[in-house]
Each structure stands twice: as structure tokens, then as C-alpha cells.
Amino acid sequence: MKTLEGKIALVTGSSRGLGKEMAIQLSENGANIVVTYHSDREAANNTVAQIEKRGGNAFALQLDTGEVSSFDDFFSRLNMGLKSKWNALNIDILVNNAGIIPQAPIASMDEKTFDRVTNIQYKGVFFLTQKALKLLNKDGRIINISTGLARFSLPGHAAYAAAKSAVETFTRYLAKELGPKKITVNVVAPGAINTDVNREAFKNPQVSGFISQMTALGRVGESEDIGGVVSFLASDEARWITGQRIEVSGGMFL
């Protein structure tokens, strides 16, 4: 049963990795998908093609979530795309997934990288959501992507994890403010996931072995482990869940 039939989902950073799998899972449950990409248009078109090959509907738009000044133009293009593709004016689901994961110890983190991480992971999420509220239908869904690193600490991820922690706090406040509109807002926090971003590192048996050993379910996570949870939270079955952080890590560092 397609639980999201007729819904429209905007998934940021969905040209590859976790975002791509989220978009595919949402589509397989019936949603029409707006794919966004930062610079790799070919990858975004490939995501759209995969969705359409499976019987879904999608189109792609360029978006830099770290540049708030570009959001008015993005929403103008989004409005045109919704109208021409589905004769629609609104969306039902927003997934704030786009992100970067630079690694550096606190002692060597430079300000330019820090600002870029913060702009993409938190400031962009805040103001993109703010503008998207005008398009979000009553009973809509907002799903923010965080990280297990907001709970446990691994050296080199301080700036990234701190920005994600801000998103988690933002999520609770947003859930409170949007409750009267019956819009739910939740966080999905993945653990270590085998995506194209870190696949080479996970090929190292020491790395994958350490992760598996530290995970209750005894393996590295896969993209499809996350997409199904996002799809569930977007569905009517999750209508009584809001303001919650759901860690999807297989039980890392319990």
C-alpha cells in the first residue's frame, strides 16, 4: 500500500547518498519528489531517472542550502516546477538533508570551513524551513536529518555535530510552534552509514570492523536503513509523533 499517494516531498541534497535513498523510498510509497542538488546535475538527473524507472514522478532543482540569499530564487523556480509538473501550489513533506561533513580537530578548524558547515547544517535549515512554511500544507511533515555524533563524540567532528545539535533543538521549537497546524516535525539521526561519501573508508576492514564492534546489531549501516524511517515519519501512521529525535544507528555506543 502506497501510504504517501498524491503527496509532494522536497528532499534537499537528494542527488546522492542518504538523500537519494530517502527520495526513492518516499517515491516508492507514492510521493512525488522534488530532488535538489548543489552542483552535480548529472547525479540529480540520475536520481530522477531511477525514480521514474520505478514508476514514480520527480524533477530536480539546483539549491545551495548554505546561501540564504539564493532561497528566493529557489522558491520561485520551485513554484514554477510544481505548477508545470503537477499543477500544484504546495508541498506536503520537507526533508532537510543536505550537508557536508568536513573533519578537523577543534585546534585546527578554520573559520571559513566552520562558517560553511554552520551555514549549511543549521542556518540554511532554519531559513529554508521558514520560507517553505508558506508552501507546506496543513497536516504536513518536516523531517530534519541530524547525526548520532550529536549524542556520542568522535574526534574531528565538533563543528558538524554542534550544528546538528542546534538543528535538534530547532526541531523541538518548530514542532511546538507548528502543532496548531497539525504539522509534525521530527529528527532522524543516522549512525555510521555506508554511502558514496565514505564508502572508500569503509572498505578498510579496520574501520568497518570497529564500527560493527561498537554497534549492537553488529554491522555498518546502509542507506536503505534510513530511507524507510524517513518514509514512515512522513506517513499518516506517524501522525502522533512530533518533536522527537529518532536515532537510526543500529545501537552505536550503547
JSON list of N, CA and C in Angstrom, two decimals, residues 81-141:
[
{"chain": "A", "resi": 81, "resn": "GLY", "atom": "N", "xyz": [8.08, 24.90, -11.05]},
{"chain": "A", "resi": 81, "resn": "GLY", "atom": "CA", "xyz": [8.18, 23.46, -11.26]},
{"chain": "A", "resi": 81, "resn": "GLY", "atom": "C", "xyz": [6.96, 22.71, -10.76]},
{"chain": "A", "resi": 82, "resn": "LEU", "atom": "N", "xyz": [6.49, 23.08, -9.58]},
{"chain": "A", "resi": 82, "resn": "LEU", "atom": "CA", "xyz": [5.29, 22.44, -9.02]},
{"chain": "A", "resi": 82, "resn": "LEU", "atom": "C", "xyz": [4.09, 22.65, -9.93]},
{"chain": "A", "resi": 83, "resn": "LYS", "atom": "N", "xyz": [3.96, 23.87, -10.43]},
{"chain": "A", "resi": 83, "resn": "LYS", "atom": "CA", "xyz": [2.81, 24.21, -11.27]},
{"chain": "A", "resi": 83, "resn": "LYS", "atom": "C", "xyz": [2.86, 23.46, -12.59]},
{"chain": "A", "resi": 84, "resn": "SER", "atom": "N", "xyz": [4.04, 23.43, -13.23]},
{"chain": "A", "resi": 84, "resn": "SER", "atom": "CA", "xyz": [4.14, 22.81, -14.55]},
{"chain": "A", "resi": 84, "resn": "SER", "atom": "C", "xyz": [4.13, 21.28, -14.48]},
{"chain": "A", "resi": 85, "resn": "LYS", "atom": "N", "xyz": [4.71, 20.72, -13.41]},
{"chain": "A", "resi": 85, "resn": "LYS", "atom": "CA", "xyz": [4.83, 19.27, -13.32]},
{"chain": "A", "resi": 85, "resn": "LYS", "atom": "C", "xyz": [3.56, 18.61, -12.78]},
{"chain": "A", "resi": 86, "resn": "TRP", "atom": "N", "xyz": [2.98, 19.21, -11.72]},
{"chain": "A", "resi": 86, "resn": "TRP", "atom": "CA", "xyz": [1.84, 18.55, -11.06]},
{"chain": "A", "resi": 86, "resn": "TRP", "atom": "C", "xyz": [0.63, 19.48, -10.87]},
{"chain": "A", "resi": 87, "resn": "ASN", "atom": "N", "xyz": [0.72, 20.67, -11.48]},
{"chain": "A", "resi": 87, "resn": "ASN", "atom": "CA", "xyz": [-0.34, 21.66, -11.31]},
{"chain": "A", "resi": 87, "resn": "ASN", "atom": "C", "xyz": [-0.64, 21.88, -9.83]},
{"chain": "A", "resi": 88, "resn": "ALA", "atom": "N", "xyz": [0.43, 22.02, -9.06]},
{"chain": "A", "resi": 88, "resn": "ALA", "atom": "CA", "xyz": [0.33, 22.14, -7.60]},
{"chain": "A", "resi": 88, "resn": "ALA", "atom": "C", "xyz": [0.91, 23.47, -7.15]},
{"chain": "A", "resi": 89, "resn": "LEU", "atom": "N", "xyz": [0.46, 23.93, -5.99]},
{"chain": "A", "resi": 89, "resn": "LEU", "atom": "CA", "xyz": [0.96, 25.16, -5.40]},
{"chain": "A", "resi": 89, "resn": "LEU", "atom": "C", "xyz": [1.71, 24.92, -4.10]},
{"chain": "A", "resi": 90, "resn": "ASN", "atom": "N", "xyz": [1.53, 23.73, -3.53]},
{"chain": "A", "resi": 90, "resn": "ASN", "atom": "CA", "xyz": [2.07, 23.46, -2.20]},
{"chain": "A", "resi": 90, "resn": "ASN", "atom": "C", "xyz": [2.82, 22.13, -2.15]},
{"chain": "A", "resi": 91, "resn": "ILE", "atom": "N", "xyz": [3.52, 21.92, -1.04]},
{"chain": "A", "resi": 91, "resn": "ILE", "atom": "CA", "xyz": [4.17, 20.65, -0.76]},
{"chain": "A", "resi": 91, "resn": "ILE", "atom": "C", "xyz": [3.60, 20.09, 0.53]},
{"chain": "A", "resi": 92, "resn": "ASP", "atom": "N", "xyz": [3.86, 18.81, 0.77]},
{"chain": "A", "resi": 92, "resn": "ASP", "atom": "CA", "xyz": [3.36, 18.14, 1.97]},
{"chain": "A", "resi": 92, "resn": "ASP", "atom": "C", "xyz": [4.48, 17.71, 2.91]},
{"chain": "A", "resi": 93, "resn": "ILE", "atom": "N", "xyz": [5.67, 17.50, 2.35]},
{"chain": "A", "resi": 93, "resn": "ILE", "atom": "CA", "xyz": [6.77, 16.93, 3.13]},
{"chain": "A", "resi": 93, "resn": "ILE", "atom": "C", "xyz": [8.05, 17.71, 2.81]},
{"chain": "A", "resi": 94, "resn": "LEU", "atom": "N", "xyz": [8.77, 18.12, 3.84]},
{"chain": "A", "resi": 94, "resn": "LEU", "atom": "CA", "xyz": [10.08, 18.73, 3.68]},
{"chain": "A", "resi": 94, "resn": "LEU", "atom": "C", "xyz": [11.10, 17.90, 4.44]},
{"chain": "A", "resi": 95, "resn": "VAL", "atom": "N", "xyz": [12.12, 17.44, 3.73]},
{"chain": "A", "resi": 95, "resn": "VAL", "atom": "CA", "xyz": [13.22, 16.71, 4.36]},
{"chain": "A", "resi": 95, "resn": "VAL", "atom": "C", "xyz": [14.48, 17.54, 4.23]},
{"chain": "A", "resi": 96, "resn": "ASN", "atom": "N", "xyz": [14.97, 18.07, 5.35]},
{"chain": "A", "resi": 96, "resn": "ASN", "atom": "CA", "xyz": [16.20, 18.86, 5.37]},
{"chain": "A", "resi": 96, "resn": "ASN", "atom": "C", "xyz": [17.39, 17.93, 5.56]},
{"chain": "A", "resi": 97, "resn": "ASN", "atom": "N", "xyz": [17.95, 17.51, 4.44]},
{"chain": "A", "resi": 97, "resn": "ASN", "atom": "CA", "xyz": [19.01, 16.51, 4.47]},
{"chain": "A", "resi": 97, "resn": "ASN", "atom": "C", "xyz": [20.38, 17.03, 4.02]},
{"chain": "A", "resi": 98, "resn": "ALA", "atom": "N", "xyz": [20.42, 18.03, 3.16]},
{"chain": "A", "resi": 98, "resn": "ALA", "atom": "CA", "xyz": [21.68, 18.47, 2.55]},
{"chain": "A", "resi": 98, "resn": "ALA", "atom": "C", "xyz": [22.73, 18.80, 3.61]},
{"chain": "A", "resi": 99, "resn": "GLY", "atom": "N", "xyz": [23.96, 18.40, 3.35]},
{"chain": "A", "resi": 99, "resn": "GLY", "atom": "CA", "xyz": [25.01, 18.68, 4.31]},
{"chain": "A", "resi": 99, "resn": "GLY", "atom": "C", "xyz": [26.39, 18.31, 3.82]},
{"chain": "A", "resi": 100, "resn": "ILE", "atom": "N", "xyz": [27.39, 18.77, 4.55]},
{"chain": "A", "resi": 100, "resn": "ILE", "atom": "CA", "xyz": [28.78, 18.40, 4.32]},
{"chain": "A", "resi": 100, "resn": "ILE", "atom": "C", "xyz": [29.36, 17.94, 5.64]},
{"chain": "A", "resi": 101, "resn": "ILE", "atom": "N", "xyz": [30.40, 17.11, 5.57]},
{"chain": "A", "resi": 101, "resn": "ILE", "atom": "CA", "xyz": [30.98, 16.57, 6.81]},
{"chain": "A", "resi": 101, "resn": "ILE", "atom": "C", "xyz": [32.51, 16.73, 6.77]},
{"chain": "A", "resi": 102, "resn": "PRO", "atom": "N", "xyz": [33.00, 17.97, 6.87]},
{"chain": "A", "resi": 102, "resn": "PRO", "atom": "CA", "xyz": [34.46, 18.15, 6.95]},
{"chain": "A", "resi": 102, "resn": "PRO", "atom": "C", "xyz": [34.95, 17.69, 8.31]},
{"chain": "A", "resi": 103, "resn": "GLN", "atom": "N", "xyz": [36.12, 17.10, 8.33]},
{"chain": "A", "resi": 103, "resn": "GLN", "atom": "CA", "xyz": [36.68, 16.59, 9.58]},
{"chain": "A", "resi": 103, "resn": "GLN", "atom": "C", "xyz": [37.95, 17.35, 9.93]},
{"chain": "A", "resi": 104, "resn": "ALA", "atom": "N", "xyz": [37.99, 17.88, 11.14]},
{"chain": "A", "resi": 104, "resn": "ALA", "atom": "CA", "xyz": [39.18, 18.58, 11.63]},
{"chain": "A", "resi": 104, "resn": "ALA", "atom": "C", "xyz": [39.10, 18.69, 13.14]},
{"chain": "A", "resi": 105, "resn": "PRO", "atom": "N", "xyz": [40.21, 18.50, 13.84]},
{"chain": "A", "resi": 105, "resn": "PRO", "atom": "CA", "xyz": [40.22, 18.72, 15.28]},
{"chain": "A", "resi": 105, "resn": "PRO", "atom": "C", "xyz": [39.87, 20.18, 15.59]},
{"chain": "A", "resi": 106, "resn": "ILE", "atom": "N", "xyz": [39.34, 20.43, 16.78]},
{"chain": "A", "resi": 106, "resn": "ILE", "atom": "CA", "xyz": [38.98, 21.78, 17.17]},
{"chain": "A", "resi": 106, "resn": "ILE", "atom": "C", "xyz": [40.18, 22.73, 17.03]},
{"chain": "A", "resi": 107, "resn": "ALA", "atom": "N", "xyz": [41.35, 22.26, 17.38]},
{"chain": "A", "resi": 107, "resn": "ALA", "atom": "CA", "xyz": [42.55, 23.10, 17.36]},
{"chain": "A", "resi": 107, "resn": "ALA", "atom": "C", "xyz": [42.93, 23.58, 15.97]},
{"chain": "A", "resi": 108, "resn": "SER", "atom": "N", "xyz": [42.49, 22.86, 14.93]},
{"chain": "A", "resi": 108, "resn": "SER", "atom": "CA", "xyz": [42.89, 23.25, 13.57]},
{"chain": "A", "resi": 108, "resn": "SER", "atom": "C", "xyz": [41.71, 23.62, 12.67]},
{"chain": "A", "resi": 109, "resn": "MET", "atom": "N", "xyz": [40.50, 23.69, 13.21]},
{"chain": "A", "resi": 109, "resn": "MET", "atom": "CA", "xyz": [39.34, 24.09, 12.41]},
{"chain": "A", "resi": 109, "resn": "MET", "atom": "C", "xyz": [39.48, 25.56, 12.02]},
{"chain": "A", "resi": 110, "resn": "ASP", "atom": "N", "xyz": [39.41, 25.86, 10.71]},
{"chain": "A", "resi": 110, "resn": "ASP", "atom": "CA", "xyz": [39.50, 27.25, 10.26]},
{"chain": "A", "resi": 110, "resn": "ASP", "atom": "C", "xyz": [38.11, 27.88, 10.19]},
{"chain": "A", "resi": 111, "resn": "GLU", "atom": "N", "xyz": [38.08, 29.19, 10.29]},
{"chain": "A", "resi": 111, "resn": "GLU", "atom": "CA", "xyz": [36.81, 29.91, 10.37]},
{"chain": "A", "resi": 111, "resn": "GLU", "atom": "C", "xyz": [35.99, 29.76, 9.10]},
{"chain": "A", "resi": 112, "resn": "LYS", "atom": "N", "xyz": [36.62, 29.75, 7.94]},
{"chain": "A", "resi": 112, "resn": "LYS", "atom": "CA", "xyz": [35.89, 29.63, 6.68]},
{"chain": "A", "resi": 112, "resn": "LYS", "atom": "C", "xyz": [35.13, 28.31, 6.61]},
{"chain": "A", "resi": 113, "resn": "THR", "atom": "N", "xyz": [35.79, 27.22, 6.99]},
{"chain": "A", "resi": 113, "resn": "THR", "atom": "CA", "xyz": [35.12, 25.92, 6.99]},
{"chain": "A", "resi": 113, "resn": "THR", "atom": "C", "xyz": [34.03, 25.88, 8.04]},
{"chain": "A", "resi": 114, "resn": "PHE", "atom": "N", "xyz": [34.30, 26.43, 9.22]},
{"chain": "A", "resi": 114, "resn": "PHE", "atom": "CA", "xyz": [33.30, 26.48, 10.29]},
{"chain": "A", "resi": 114, "resn": "PHE", "atom": "C", "xyz": [32.04, 27.20, 9.81]},
{"chain": "A", "resi": 115, "resn": "ASP", "atom": "N", "xyz": [32.23, 28.36, 9.18]},
{"chain": "A", "resi": 115, "resn": "ASP", "atom": "CA", "xyz": [31.07, 29.12, 8.70]},
{"chain": "A", "resi": 115, "resn": "ASP", "atom": "C", "xyz": [30.30, 28.34, 7.64]},
{"chain": "A", "resi": 116, "resn": "ARG", "atom": "N", "xyz": [31.00, 27.66, 6.75]},
{"chain": "A", "resi": 116, "resn": "ARG", "atom": "CA", "xyz": [30.33, 26.89, 5.71]},
{"chain": "A", "resi": 116, "resn": "ARG", "atom": "C", "xyz": [29.51, 25.75, 6.32]},
{"chain": "A", "resi": 117, "resn": "VAL", "atom": "N", "xyz": [30.09, 25.06, 7.29]},
{"chain": "A", "resi": 117, "resn": "VAL", "atom": "CA", "xyz": [29.37, 23.97, 7.97]},
{"chain": "A", "resi": 117, "resn": "VAL", "atom": "C", "xyz": [28.12, 24.52, 8.67]},
{"chain": "A", "resi": 118, "resn": "THR", "atom": "N", "xyz": [28.29, 25.61, 9.40]},
{"chain": "A", "resi": 118, "resn": "THR", "atom": "CA", "xyz": [27.17, 26.19, 10.14]},
{"chain": "A", "resi": 118, "resn": "THR", "atom": "C", "xyz": [26.08, 26.71, 9.20]},
{"chain": "A", "resi": 119, "resn": "ASN", "atom": "N", "xyz": [26.50, 27.34, 8.11]},
{"chain": "A", "resi": 119, "resn": "ASN", "atom": "CA", "xyz": [25.53, 27.88, 7.16]},
{"chain": "A", "resi": 119, "resn": "ASN", "atom": "C", "xyz": [24.70, 26.78, 6.50]},
{"chain": "A", "resi": 120, "resn": "ILE", "atom": "N", "xyz": [25.33, 25.67, 6.18]},
{"chain": "A", "resi": 120, "resn": "ILE", "atom": "CA", "xyz": [24.62, 24.57, 5.52]},
{"chain": "A", "resi": 120, "resn": "ILE", "atom": "C", "xyz": [23.82, 23.76, 6.52]},
{"chain": "A", "resi": 121, "resn": "GLN", "atom": "N", "xyz": [24.45, 23.40, 7.63]},
{"chain": "A", "resi": 121, "resn": "GLN", "atom": "CA", "xyz": [23.83, 22.45, 8.57]},
{"chain": "A", "resi": 121, "resn": "GLN", "atom": "C", "xyz": [22.79, 23.08, 9.48]},
{"chain": "A", "resi": 122, "resn": "TYR", "atom": "N", "xyz": [22.91, 24.38, 9.74]},
{"chain": "A", "resi": 122, "resn": "TYR", "atom": "CA", "xyz": [21.94, 24.99, 10.67]},
{"chain": "A", "resi": 122, "resn": "TYR", "atom": "C", "xyz": [21.25, 26.23, 10.11]},
{"chain": "A", "resi": 123, "resn": "LYS", "atom": "N", "xyz": [22.02, 27.26, 9.77]},
{"chain": "A", "resi": 123, "resn": "LYS", "atom": "CA", "xyz": [21.40, 28.49, 9.27]},
{"chain": "A", "resi": 123, "resn": "LYS", "atom": "C", "xyz": [20.53, 28.22, 8.05]},
{"chain": "A", "resi": 124, "resn": "GLY", "atom": "N", "xyz": [21.05, 27.44, 7.12]},
{"chain": "A", "resi": 124, "resn": "GLY", "atom": "CA", "xyz": [20.28, 27.12, 5.91]},
{"chain": "A", "resi": 124, "resn": "GLY", "atom": "C", "xyz": [19.02, 26.35, 6.23]},
{"chain": "A", "resi": 125, "resn": "VAL", "atom": "N", "xyz": [19.11, 25.40, 7.15]},
{"chain": "A", "resi": 125, "resn": "VAL", "atom": "CA", "xyz": [17.93, 24.62, 7.55]},
{"chain": "A", "resi": 125, "resn": "VAL", "atom": "C", "xyz": [16.88, 25.54, 8.16]},
{"chain": "A", "resi": 126, "resn": "PHE", "atom": "N", "xyz": [17.31, 26.46, 9.01]},
{"chain": "A", "resi": 126, "resn": "PHE", "atom": "CA", "xyz": [16.38, 27.37, 9.68]},
{"chain": "A", "resi": 126, "resn": "PHE", "atom": "C", "xyz": [15.63, 28.22, 8.65]},
{"chain": "A", "resi": 127, "resn": "PHE", "atom": "N", "xyz": [16.36, 28.88, 7.76]},
{"chain": "A", "resi": 127, "resn": "PHE", "atom": "CA", "xyz": [15.71, 29.83, 6.86]},
{"chain": "A", "resi": 127, "resn": "PHE", "atom": "C", "xyz": [15.06, 29.17, 5.65]},
{"chain": "A", "resi": 128, "resn": "LEU", "atom": "N", "xyz": [15.56, 28.02, 5.21]},
{"chain": "A", "resi": 128, "resn": "LEU", "atom": "CA", "xyz": [14.85, 27.29, 4.15]},
{"chain": "A", "resi": 128, "resn": "LEU", "atom": "C", "xyz": [13.50, 26.81, 4.67]},
{"chain": "A", "resi": 129, "resn": "THR", "atom": "N", "xyz": [13.50, 26.31, 5.90]},
{"chain": "A", "resi": 129, "resn": "THR", "atom": "CA", "xyz": [12.24, 25.87, 6.51]},
{"chain": "A", "resi": 129, "resn": "THR", "atom": "C", "xyz": [11.29, 27.05, 6.68]},
{"chain": "A", "resi": 130, "resn": "GLN", "atom": "N", "xyz": [11.82, 28.17, 7.14]},
{"chain": "A", "resi": 130, "resn": "GLN", "atom": "CA", "xyz": [11.00, 29.38, 7.32]},
{"chain": "A", "resi": 130, "resn": "GLN", "atom": "C", "xyz": [10.26, 29.73, 6.02]},
{"chain": "A", "resi": 131, "resn": "LYS", "atom": "N", "xyz": [10.98, 29.73, 4.90]},
{"chain": "A", "resi": 131, "resn": "LYS", "atom": "CA", "xyz": [10.36, 30.08, 3.63]},
{"chain": "A", "resi": 131, "resn": "LYS", "atom": "C", "xyz": [9.43, 28.97, 3.12]},
{"chain": "A", "resi": 132, "resn": "ALA", "atom": "N", "xyz": [9.77, 27.72, 3.44]},
{"chain": "A", "resi": 132, "resn": "ALA", "atom": "CA", "xyz": [8.94, 26.60, 2.99]},
{"chain": "A", "resi": 132, "resn": "ALA", "atom": "C", "xyz": [7.60, 26.54, 3.70]},
{"chain": "A", "resi": 133, "resn": "LEU", "atom": "N", "xyz": [7.51, 27.15, 4.87]},
{"chain": "A", "resi": 133, "resn": "LEU", "atom": "CA", "xyz": [6.26, 27.10, 5.64]},
{"chain": "A", "resi": 133, "resn": "LEU", "atom": "C", "xyz": [5.09, 27.69, 4.85]},
{"chain": "A", "resi": 134, "resn": "LYS", "atom": "N", "xyz": [5.38, 28.64, 3.98]},
{"chain": "A", "resi": 134, "resn": "LYS", "atom": "CA", "xyz": [4.32, 29.25, 3.17]},
{"chain": "A", "resi": 134, "resn": "LYS", "atom": "C", "xyz": [3.72, 28.26, 2.18]},
{"chain": "A", "resi": 135, "resn": "LEU", "atom": "N", "xyz": [4.49, 27.21, 1.86]},
{"chain": "A", "resi": 135, "resn": "LEU", "atom": "CA", "xyz": [4.04, 26.23, 0.87]},
{"chain": "A", "resi": 135, "resn": "LEU", "atom": "C", "xyz": [3.57, 24.93, 1.50]},
{"chain": "A", "resi": 136, "resn": "LEU", "atom": "N", "xyz": [3.83, 24.76, 2.78]},
{"chain": "A", "resi": 136, "resn": "LEU", "atom": "CA", "xyz": [3.57, 23.47, 3.43]},
{"chain": "A", "resi": 136, "resn": "LEU", "atom": "C", "xyz": [2.11, 23.34, 3.81]},
{"chain": "A", "resi": 137, "resn": "ASN", "atom": "N", "xyz": [1.49, 22.29, 3.33]},
{"chain": "A", "resi": 137, "resn": "ASN", "atom": "CA", "xyz": [0.08, 22.06, 3.62]},
{"chain": "A", "resi": 137, "resn": "ASN", "atom": "C", "xyz": [-0.15, 21.76, 5.10]},
{"chain": "A", "resi": 138, "resn": "LYS", "atom": "N", "xyz": [-1.37, 22.05, 5.57]},
{"chain": "A", "resi": 138, "resn": "LYS", "atom": "CA", "xyz": [-1.78, 21.62, 6.90]},
{"chain": "A", "resi": 138, "resn": "LYS", "atom": "C", "xyz": [-1.66, 20.11, 6.98]},
{"chain": "A", "resi": 139, "resn": "ASP", "atom": "N", "xyz": [-1.29, 19.58, 8.14]},
{"chain": "A", "resi": 139, "resn": "ASP", "atom": "CA", "xyz": [-1.01, 18.15, 8.32]},
{"chain": "A", "resi": 139, "resn": "ASP", "atom": "C", "xyz": [0.26, 17.73, 7.60]},
{"chain": "A", "resi": 140, "resn": "GLY", "atom": "N", "xyz": [1.13, 18.69, 7.31]},
{"chain": "A", "resi": 140, "resn": "GLY", "atom": "CA", "xyz": [2.38, 18.38, 6.62]},
{"chain": "A", "resi": 140, "resn": "GLY", "atom": "C", "xyz": [3.40, 17.74, 7.54]},
{"chain": "A", "resi": 141, "resn": "ARG", "atom": "N", "xyz": [4.55, 17.43, 6.96]},
{"chain": "A", "resi": 141, "resn": "ARG", "atom": "CA", "xyz": [5.63, 16.76, 7.69]},
{"chain": "A", "resi": 141, "resn": "ARG", "atom": "C", "xyz": [6.96, 17.47, 7.41]}
]
